[in-house]
Coordinates of C-alpha atoms and ligand atoms in Angstrom, one line a residue:
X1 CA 0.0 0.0 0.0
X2 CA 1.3 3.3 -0.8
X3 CA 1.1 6.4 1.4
X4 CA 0.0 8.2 -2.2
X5 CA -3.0 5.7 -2.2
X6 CA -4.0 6.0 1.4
X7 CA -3.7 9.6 1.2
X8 CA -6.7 9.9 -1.6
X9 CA -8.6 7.4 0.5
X10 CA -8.4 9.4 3.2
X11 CA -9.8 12.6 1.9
X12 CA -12.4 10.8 0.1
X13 CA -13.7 8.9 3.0
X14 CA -12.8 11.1 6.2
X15 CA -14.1 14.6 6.4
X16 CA -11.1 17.5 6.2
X17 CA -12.0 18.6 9.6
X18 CA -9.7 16.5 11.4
X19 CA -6.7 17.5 10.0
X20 CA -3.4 15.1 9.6
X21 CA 0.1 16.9 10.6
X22 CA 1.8 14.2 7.6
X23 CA 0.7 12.7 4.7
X24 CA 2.5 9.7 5.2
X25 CA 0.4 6.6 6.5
X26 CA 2.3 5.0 10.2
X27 CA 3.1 0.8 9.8
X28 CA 4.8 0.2 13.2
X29 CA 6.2 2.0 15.8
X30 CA 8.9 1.0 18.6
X31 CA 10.0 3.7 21.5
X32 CA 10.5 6.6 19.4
X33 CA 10.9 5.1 15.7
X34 CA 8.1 4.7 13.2
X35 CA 7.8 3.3 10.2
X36 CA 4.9 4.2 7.2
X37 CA 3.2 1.7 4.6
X38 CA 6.4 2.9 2.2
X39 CA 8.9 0.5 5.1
X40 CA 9.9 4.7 5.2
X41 CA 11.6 5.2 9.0
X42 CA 11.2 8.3 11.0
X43 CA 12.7 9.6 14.5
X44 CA 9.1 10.2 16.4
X45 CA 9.8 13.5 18.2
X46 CA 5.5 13.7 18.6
X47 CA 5.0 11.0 20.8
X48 CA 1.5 11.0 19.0
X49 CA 0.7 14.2 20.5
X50 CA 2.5 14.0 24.0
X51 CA 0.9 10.7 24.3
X52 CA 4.4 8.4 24.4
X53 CA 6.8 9.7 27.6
X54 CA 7.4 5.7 27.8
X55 CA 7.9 5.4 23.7
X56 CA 5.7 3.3 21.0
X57 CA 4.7 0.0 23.0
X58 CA 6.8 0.0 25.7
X59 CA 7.3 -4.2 26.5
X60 CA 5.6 -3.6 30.1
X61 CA 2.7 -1.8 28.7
X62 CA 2.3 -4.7 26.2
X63 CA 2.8 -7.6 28.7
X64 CA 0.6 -5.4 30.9
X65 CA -2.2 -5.0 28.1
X66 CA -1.9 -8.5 26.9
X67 CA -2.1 -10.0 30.5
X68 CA -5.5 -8.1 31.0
X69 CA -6.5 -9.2 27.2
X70 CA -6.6 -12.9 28.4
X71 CA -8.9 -12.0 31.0
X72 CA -11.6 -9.2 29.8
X73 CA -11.4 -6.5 27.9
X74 CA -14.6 -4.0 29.1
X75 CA -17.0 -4.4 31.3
X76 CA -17.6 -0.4 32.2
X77 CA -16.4 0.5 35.9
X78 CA -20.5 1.4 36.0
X79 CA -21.4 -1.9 35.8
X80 CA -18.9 -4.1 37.3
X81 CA -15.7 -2.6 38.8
X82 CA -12.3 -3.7 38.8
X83 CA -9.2 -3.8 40.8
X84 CA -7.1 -2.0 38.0
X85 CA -9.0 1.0 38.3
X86 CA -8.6 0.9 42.2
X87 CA -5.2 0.3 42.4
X88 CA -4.6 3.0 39.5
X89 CA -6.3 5.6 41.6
X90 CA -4.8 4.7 44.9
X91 CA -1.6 5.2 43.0
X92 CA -2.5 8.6 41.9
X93 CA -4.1 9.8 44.5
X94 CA -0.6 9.2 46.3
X95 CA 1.4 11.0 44.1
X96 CA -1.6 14.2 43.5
X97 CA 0.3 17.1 43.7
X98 CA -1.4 19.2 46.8
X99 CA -1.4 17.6 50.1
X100 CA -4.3 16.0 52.2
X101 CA -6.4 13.3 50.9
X102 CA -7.4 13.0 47.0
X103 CA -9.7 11.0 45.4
X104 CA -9.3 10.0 41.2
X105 CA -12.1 9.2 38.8
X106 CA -11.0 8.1 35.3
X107 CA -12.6 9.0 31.5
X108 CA -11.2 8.2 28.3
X109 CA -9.6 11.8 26.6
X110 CA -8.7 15.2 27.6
X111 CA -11.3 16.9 26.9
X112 CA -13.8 14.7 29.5
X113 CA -10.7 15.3 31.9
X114 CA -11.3 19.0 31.4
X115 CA -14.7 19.2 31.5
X116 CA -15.2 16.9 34.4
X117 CA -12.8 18.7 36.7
X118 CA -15.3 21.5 36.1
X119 CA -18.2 20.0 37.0
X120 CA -16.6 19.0 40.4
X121 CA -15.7 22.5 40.7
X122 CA -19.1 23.7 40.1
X123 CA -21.0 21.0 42.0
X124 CA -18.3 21.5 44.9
X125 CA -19.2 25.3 44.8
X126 CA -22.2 25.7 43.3
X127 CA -21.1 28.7 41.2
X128 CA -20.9 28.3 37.5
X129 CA -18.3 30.4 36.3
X130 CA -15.1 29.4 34.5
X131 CA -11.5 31.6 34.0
X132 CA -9.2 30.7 31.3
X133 CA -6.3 32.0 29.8
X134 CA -6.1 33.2 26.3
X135 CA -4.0 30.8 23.7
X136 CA -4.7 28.2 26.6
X137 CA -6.3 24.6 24.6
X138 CA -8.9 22.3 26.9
X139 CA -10.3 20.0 24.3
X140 CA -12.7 20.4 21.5
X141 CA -16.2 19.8 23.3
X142 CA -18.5 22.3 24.3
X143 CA -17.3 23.2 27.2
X144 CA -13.7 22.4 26.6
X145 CA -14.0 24.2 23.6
X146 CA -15.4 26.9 25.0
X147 CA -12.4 27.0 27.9
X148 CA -10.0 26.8 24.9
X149 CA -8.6 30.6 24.3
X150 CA -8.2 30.5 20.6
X151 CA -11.2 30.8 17.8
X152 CA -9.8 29.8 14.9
X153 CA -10.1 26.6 14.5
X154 CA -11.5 25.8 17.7
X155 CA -14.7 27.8 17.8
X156 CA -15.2 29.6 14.8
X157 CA -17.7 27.4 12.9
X158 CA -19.4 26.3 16.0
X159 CA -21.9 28.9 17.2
X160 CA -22.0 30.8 20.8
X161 CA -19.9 29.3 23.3
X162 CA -21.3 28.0 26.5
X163 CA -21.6 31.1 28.3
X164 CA -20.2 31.8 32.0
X165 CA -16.4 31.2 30.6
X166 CA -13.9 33.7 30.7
X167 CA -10.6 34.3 29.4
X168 CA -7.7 36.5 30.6
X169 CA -4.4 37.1 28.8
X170 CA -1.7 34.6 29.5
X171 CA 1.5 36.3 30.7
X172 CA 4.1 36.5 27.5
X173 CA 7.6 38.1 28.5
X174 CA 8.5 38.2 24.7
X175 CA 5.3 39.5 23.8
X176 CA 4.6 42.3 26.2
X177 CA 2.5 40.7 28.3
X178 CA 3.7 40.7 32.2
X179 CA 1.7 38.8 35.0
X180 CA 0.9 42.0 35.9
X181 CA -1.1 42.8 32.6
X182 CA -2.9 39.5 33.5
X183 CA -3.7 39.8 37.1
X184 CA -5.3 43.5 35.9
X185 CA -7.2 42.2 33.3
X186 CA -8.5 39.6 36.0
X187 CA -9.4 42.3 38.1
X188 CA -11.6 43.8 35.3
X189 CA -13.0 40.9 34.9
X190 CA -14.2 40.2 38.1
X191 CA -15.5 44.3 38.3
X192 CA -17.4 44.1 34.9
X193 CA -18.2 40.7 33.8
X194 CA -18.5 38.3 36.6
X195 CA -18.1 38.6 40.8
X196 CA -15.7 36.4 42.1
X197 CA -18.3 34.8 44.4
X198 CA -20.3 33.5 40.8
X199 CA -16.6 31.9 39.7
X200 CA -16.6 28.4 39.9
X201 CA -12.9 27.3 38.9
X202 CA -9.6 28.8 37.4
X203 CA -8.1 26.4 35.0
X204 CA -4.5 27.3 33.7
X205 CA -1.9 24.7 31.9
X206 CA 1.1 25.2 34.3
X207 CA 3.0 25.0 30.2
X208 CA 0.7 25.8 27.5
X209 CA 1.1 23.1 25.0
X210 CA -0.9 23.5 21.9
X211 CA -0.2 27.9 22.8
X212 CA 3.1 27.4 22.5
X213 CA 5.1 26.0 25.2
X214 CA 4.6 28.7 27.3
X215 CA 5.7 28.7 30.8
X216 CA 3.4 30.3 33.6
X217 CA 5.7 32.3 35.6
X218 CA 5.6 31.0 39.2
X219 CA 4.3 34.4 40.3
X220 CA 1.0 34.1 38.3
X221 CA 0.6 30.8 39.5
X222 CA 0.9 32.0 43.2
X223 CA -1.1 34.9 42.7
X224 CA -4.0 33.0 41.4
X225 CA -3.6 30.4 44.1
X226 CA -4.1 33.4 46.7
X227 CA -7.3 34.9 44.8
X228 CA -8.9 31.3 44.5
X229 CA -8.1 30.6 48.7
X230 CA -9.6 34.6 48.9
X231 CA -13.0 34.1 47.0
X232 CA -13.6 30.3 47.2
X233 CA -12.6 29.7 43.6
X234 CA -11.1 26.0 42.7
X235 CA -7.4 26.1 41.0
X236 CA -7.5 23.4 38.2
X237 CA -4.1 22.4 36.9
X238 CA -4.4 20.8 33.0
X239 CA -1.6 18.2 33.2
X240 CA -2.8 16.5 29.7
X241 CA 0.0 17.4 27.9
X242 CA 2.4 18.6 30.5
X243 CA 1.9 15.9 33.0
X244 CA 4.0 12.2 33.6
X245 CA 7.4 13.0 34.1
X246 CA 7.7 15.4 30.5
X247 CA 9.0 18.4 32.6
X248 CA 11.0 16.5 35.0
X249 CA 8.5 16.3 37.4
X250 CA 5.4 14.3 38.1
X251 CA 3.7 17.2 37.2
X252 CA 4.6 20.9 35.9
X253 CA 2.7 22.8 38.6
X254 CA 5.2 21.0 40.7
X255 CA 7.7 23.4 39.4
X256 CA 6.0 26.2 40.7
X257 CA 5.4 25.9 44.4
X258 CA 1.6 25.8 44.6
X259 CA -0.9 23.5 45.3
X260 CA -4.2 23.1 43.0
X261 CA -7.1 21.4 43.9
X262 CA -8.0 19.7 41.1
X263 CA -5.8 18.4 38.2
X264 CA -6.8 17.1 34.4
X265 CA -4.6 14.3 33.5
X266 CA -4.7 12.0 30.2
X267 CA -1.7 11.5 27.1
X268 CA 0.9 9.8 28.6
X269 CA -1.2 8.5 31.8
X270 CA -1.3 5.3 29.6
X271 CA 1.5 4.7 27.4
X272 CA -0.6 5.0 24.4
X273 CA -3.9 3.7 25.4
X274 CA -6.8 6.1 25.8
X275 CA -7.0 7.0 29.0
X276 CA -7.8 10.4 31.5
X277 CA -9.0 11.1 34.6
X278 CA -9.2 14.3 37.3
X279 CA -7.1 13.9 40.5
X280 CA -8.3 16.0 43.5
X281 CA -8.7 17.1 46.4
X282 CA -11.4 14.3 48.4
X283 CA -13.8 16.5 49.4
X284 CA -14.7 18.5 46.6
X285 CA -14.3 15.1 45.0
X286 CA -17.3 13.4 46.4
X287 CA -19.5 16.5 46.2
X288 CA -21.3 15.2 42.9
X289 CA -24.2 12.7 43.5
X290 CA -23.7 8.9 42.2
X291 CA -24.4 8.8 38.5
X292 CA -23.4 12.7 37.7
X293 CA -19.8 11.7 36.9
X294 CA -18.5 9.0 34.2
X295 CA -19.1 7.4 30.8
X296 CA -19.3 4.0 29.1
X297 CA -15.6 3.6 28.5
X298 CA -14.0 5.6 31.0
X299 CA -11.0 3.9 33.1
X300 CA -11.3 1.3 30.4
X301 CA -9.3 -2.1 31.8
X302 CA -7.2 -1.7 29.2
X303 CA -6.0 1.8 30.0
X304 CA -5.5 1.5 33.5
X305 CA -3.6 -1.7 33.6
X306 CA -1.0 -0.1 31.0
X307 CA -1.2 3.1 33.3
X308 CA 0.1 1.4 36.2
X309 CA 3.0 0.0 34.3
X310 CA 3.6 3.7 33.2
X311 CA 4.2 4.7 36.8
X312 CA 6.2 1.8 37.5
X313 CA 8.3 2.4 34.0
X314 CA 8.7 6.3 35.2
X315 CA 10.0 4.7 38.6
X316 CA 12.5 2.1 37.7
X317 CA 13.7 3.7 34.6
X318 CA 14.2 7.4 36.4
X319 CA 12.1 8.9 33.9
X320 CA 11.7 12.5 35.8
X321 CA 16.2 12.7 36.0
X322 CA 16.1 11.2 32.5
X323 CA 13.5 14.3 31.4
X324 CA 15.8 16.8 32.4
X325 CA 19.2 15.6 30.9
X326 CA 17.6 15.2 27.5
X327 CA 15.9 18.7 27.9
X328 CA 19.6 20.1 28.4
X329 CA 20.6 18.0 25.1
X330 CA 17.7 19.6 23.4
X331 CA 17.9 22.9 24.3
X332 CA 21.8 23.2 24.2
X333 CA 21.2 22.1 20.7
X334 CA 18.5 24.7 20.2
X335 CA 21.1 27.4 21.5
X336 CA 23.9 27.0 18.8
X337 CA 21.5 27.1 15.9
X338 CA 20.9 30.1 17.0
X339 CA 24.5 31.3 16.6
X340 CA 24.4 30.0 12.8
X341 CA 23.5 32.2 10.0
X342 CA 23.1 29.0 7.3
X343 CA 19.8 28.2 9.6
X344 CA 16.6 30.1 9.8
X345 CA 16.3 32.6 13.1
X346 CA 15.1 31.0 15.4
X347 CA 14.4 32.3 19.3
X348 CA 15.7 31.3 23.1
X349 CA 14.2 27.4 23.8
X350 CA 11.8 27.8 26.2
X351 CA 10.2 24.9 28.2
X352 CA 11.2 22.8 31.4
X353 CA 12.5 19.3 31.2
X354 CA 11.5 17.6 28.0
X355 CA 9.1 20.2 27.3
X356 CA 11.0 22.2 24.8
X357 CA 10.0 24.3 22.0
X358 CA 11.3 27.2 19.7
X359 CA 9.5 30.1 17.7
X360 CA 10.8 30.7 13.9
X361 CA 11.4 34.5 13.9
X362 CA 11.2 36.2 10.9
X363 CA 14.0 38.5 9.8
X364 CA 12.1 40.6 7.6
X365 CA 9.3 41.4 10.1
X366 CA 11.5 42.7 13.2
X367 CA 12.5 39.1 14.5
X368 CA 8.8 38.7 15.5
X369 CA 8.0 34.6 15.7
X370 CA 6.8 34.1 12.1
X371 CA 3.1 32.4 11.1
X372 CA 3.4 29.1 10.1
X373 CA 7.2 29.0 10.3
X374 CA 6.9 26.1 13.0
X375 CA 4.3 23.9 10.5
X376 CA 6.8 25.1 7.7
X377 CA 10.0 23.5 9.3
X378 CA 7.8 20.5 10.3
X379 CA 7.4 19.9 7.2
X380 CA 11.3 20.1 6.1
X381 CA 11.8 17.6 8.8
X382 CA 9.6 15.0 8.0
X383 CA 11.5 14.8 4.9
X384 CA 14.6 14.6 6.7
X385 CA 12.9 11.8 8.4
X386 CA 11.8 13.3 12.1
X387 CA 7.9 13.2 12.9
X388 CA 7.8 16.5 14.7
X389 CA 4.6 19.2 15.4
X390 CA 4.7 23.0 15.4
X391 CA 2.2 24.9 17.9
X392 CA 1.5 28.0 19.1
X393 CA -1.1 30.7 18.1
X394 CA 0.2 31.3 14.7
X395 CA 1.7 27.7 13.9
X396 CA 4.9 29.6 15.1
X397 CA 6.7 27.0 17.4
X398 CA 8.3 24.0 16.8
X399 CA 8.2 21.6 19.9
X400 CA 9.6 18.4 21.2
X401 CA 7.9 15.5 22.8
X402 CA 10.3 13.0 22.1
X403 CA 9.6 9.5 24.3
X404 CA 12.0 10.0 27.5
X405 CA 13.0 6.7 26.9
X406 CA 14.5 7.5 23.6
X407 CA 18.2 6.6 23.5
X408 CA 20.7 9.4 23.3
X409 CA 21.5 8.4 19.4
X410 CA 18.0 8.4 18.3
X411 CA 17.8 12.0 19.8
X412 CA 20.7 13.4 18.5
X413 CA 19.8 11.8 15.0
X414 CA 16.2 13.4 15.2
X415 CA 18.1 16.6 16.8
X416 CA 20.6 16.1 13.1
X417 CA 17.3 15.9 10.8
X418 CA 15.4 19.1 12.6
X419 CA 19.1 20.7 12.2
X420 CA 18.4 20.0 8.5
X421 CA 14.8 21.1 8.5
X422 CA 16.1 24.7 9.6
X423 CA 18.8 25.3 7.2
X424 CA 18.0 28.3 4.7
X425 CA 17.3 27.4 1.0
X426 CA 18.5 30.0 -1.0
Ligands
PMP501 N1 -5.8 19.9 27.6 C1 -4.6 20.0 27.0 C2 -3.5 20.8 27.8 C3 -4.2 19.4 25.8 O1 -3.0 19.5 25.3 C4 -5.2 18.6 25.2 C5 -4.9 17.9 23.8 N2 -4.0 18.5 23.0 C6 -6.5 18.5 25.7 C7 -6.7 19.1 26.9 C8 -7.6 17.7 25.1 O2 -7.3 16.4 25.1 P1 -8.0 15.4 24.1 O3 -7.6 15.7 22.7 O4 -7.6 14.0 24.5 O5 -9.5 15.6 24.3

């Protein structure tokens, strides 16, 4: 089968909405290689969207998944529970980032993980109002969607948005935007649009993945941690994309000193499988009646049993040390291309841990990050054999989220082939 073949299959068969980063069709994958229908190999810098901290089929989240695939394979925790989901909370809840007890309830994608964590919020407070941060993504439902703080494409085509969600601007150094501009803007928020006593939850990515790997300055992070403890407001932490050992921690808000009390976790929860869930605190946890939370699927068997060999692969093979050295290799690499004038301009890596990523600046526009220039050198670099995604508002950013099990050569040769992707065609 060629990728050529499968490629006009595609567009005749599957609607253009959900859009494909590559045009090349995936075989088989192992840790952080993947091969198309063509026997064509690429260096997976993706991780399927930060889905693959342990790498394409991990061997314990196979033996893990095929041990369970001898017993049963659904039975919906709704119906008949099982141990897997237990022992996968307990797990969690010992390692939730704030202190005192937590309980865990488990879905299937981020978006439900989103949404969910705000419905606890709500129920817990019994206020209906949601803060979110502009640029910030939450998941393509309604009320994900609606959290998400970018229209196009999220929003545009979709009518009103559920009402009662906010967004304020997420502090940007490079961009003019201090955590003072933000905290302001929250302030006029809460004088013209909503009280804080109607706010339910605050829900912030401690790293803004799809925005553009954008750190939240520590000082934002405390500051909204001492408005929520002042008005009664619930601090939600989205982990999806920054959770599981990618910044070097369990979790990025671990980074920043403060405690939320409820976090969004799903991607690389479970090695591949689809898996999410909301960790929090225990009594805002059990504040929704029996039957309000769930879904047919969610905490599928199959999901948590490869989650908890996740945990234990994060454990034995030092995942979180591991995070940070490659981060180094990445971003020391990122550093001298900047010194080189045969590559495109490129800014300062920005990240923590493994969560590195890179505007394209464009040198006939002031050095301002250039639209598209991340999508651009994605392109370049798949044909220099590296699977790797752009983000940020404009398609400006080029970011990493290669498997932390990776070994060194296979990142330095995907490191080689970005190199490649960035050199000026003149
Ligand atoms: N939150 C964040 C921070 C994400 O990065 C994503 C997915 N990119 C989501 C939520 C939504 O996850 P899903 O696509 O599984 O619904």
């Amino acid at each position: 089968m060629l990728n050529d073949d499968l490629l006009g299959r595609r567009n005749d068969a599957v609607p253009r909405g959900v859009a494909t980063a590559t045009p090349v069709f995936a075989d088989r994958a192992e840790n952080a290689e993947i091969w198309d229908v063509e026997g064509n190999r690429f260096v997976d810098f993706a991780g399927g969207i930060a889905v693959l901290n342990v790498g394409h089929l991990h061997p314990r989240v196979v033996a893990a998944v095929s041990e369970q695939l001898t017993r049963f394979s659904h039975t919906s925790f709704q119906v008949m529970a099982y141990e897997s989901y237990i022992e996968l909370a307990e797990r969690l809840n010992a390692i939730a980032p704030f202190s005192g007890d937590a309980k865990t309830i488990l879905f299937t994608t981020g978006a439900e993980a989103t949404e969910n964590a705000v419905k606890i919020a709500r129920a817990a407070t019994g206020r209906s109002g949601v803060i979110s941060f502009t640029g910030g993504f939450h998941g393509r439902s309604a009320l994900a969607s609606a959290m998400t703080g970018k229209v196009n494409p999220y929003k545009r085509q979709f009518g009103p948005a559920l009402p009662d969600v906010f967004h304020v601007p997420f502090p940007n150094a490079e961009r003019g935007i201090s955590v003072e501009d933000s905290l302001k803007a929250l302030d006029f928020l809460f004088f013209a649009d909503a009280a804080p006593q109607s706010i339910a939850a605050i829900i912030i990515e401690p790293i803004q993945g799809e925005g553009g790997f954008n750190v939240a300055p520590p000082e934002l992070l405390k500051a909204l941690r001492t408005i929520c403890d002042m008005h009664g407001i619930k601090l939600i932490a989205d982990e999806v994309q920054s959770g599981f050992a990618r910044t070097g921690k369990m979790f990025a808000v671990e980074h920043s000193g403060i405690e939320p009390d409820l976090v969004a976790i799903a991607k690389s929860l479970a090695g591949g499988f689809p898996l999410s869930g909301v960790i929090g605190r225990a009594d805002l946890m059990d504040c929704v009646e029996p039957g309000g939370l769930g879904g047919t699927y969610g905490g599928s068997p199959i999901g948590c049993v490869a989650a908890l060999a996740v945990l234990d692969i994060i454990v034995d093979e030092q995942l979180l040390k591991r995070s940070q050295y490659i981060g180094g290799l990445i971003s020391a690499r990122i550093e001298g291309w900047r010194m080189r004038n045969d590559l495109l301009s490129i800014s300062a890596p920005r990240g923590i841990g493994s969560m590195i990523g890179f505007d394209i600046l464009d040198p006939d526009d002031g050095m301002k990050p250039m639209a598209n220039g991340g999508k651009q050198v994605a392109v370049k670099a798949l044909e220099a054999g590296l699977v790797i995604l752009n983000c940020g508002g404009k398609g400006e950013t080029v970011r990493v989220l290669v498997p932390l099990t990776a070994p060194d050569v296979i990142i330095d040769e995907g490191l080689d082939a970005l190199e490649k992707a960035l050199q000026v065609v003149s």
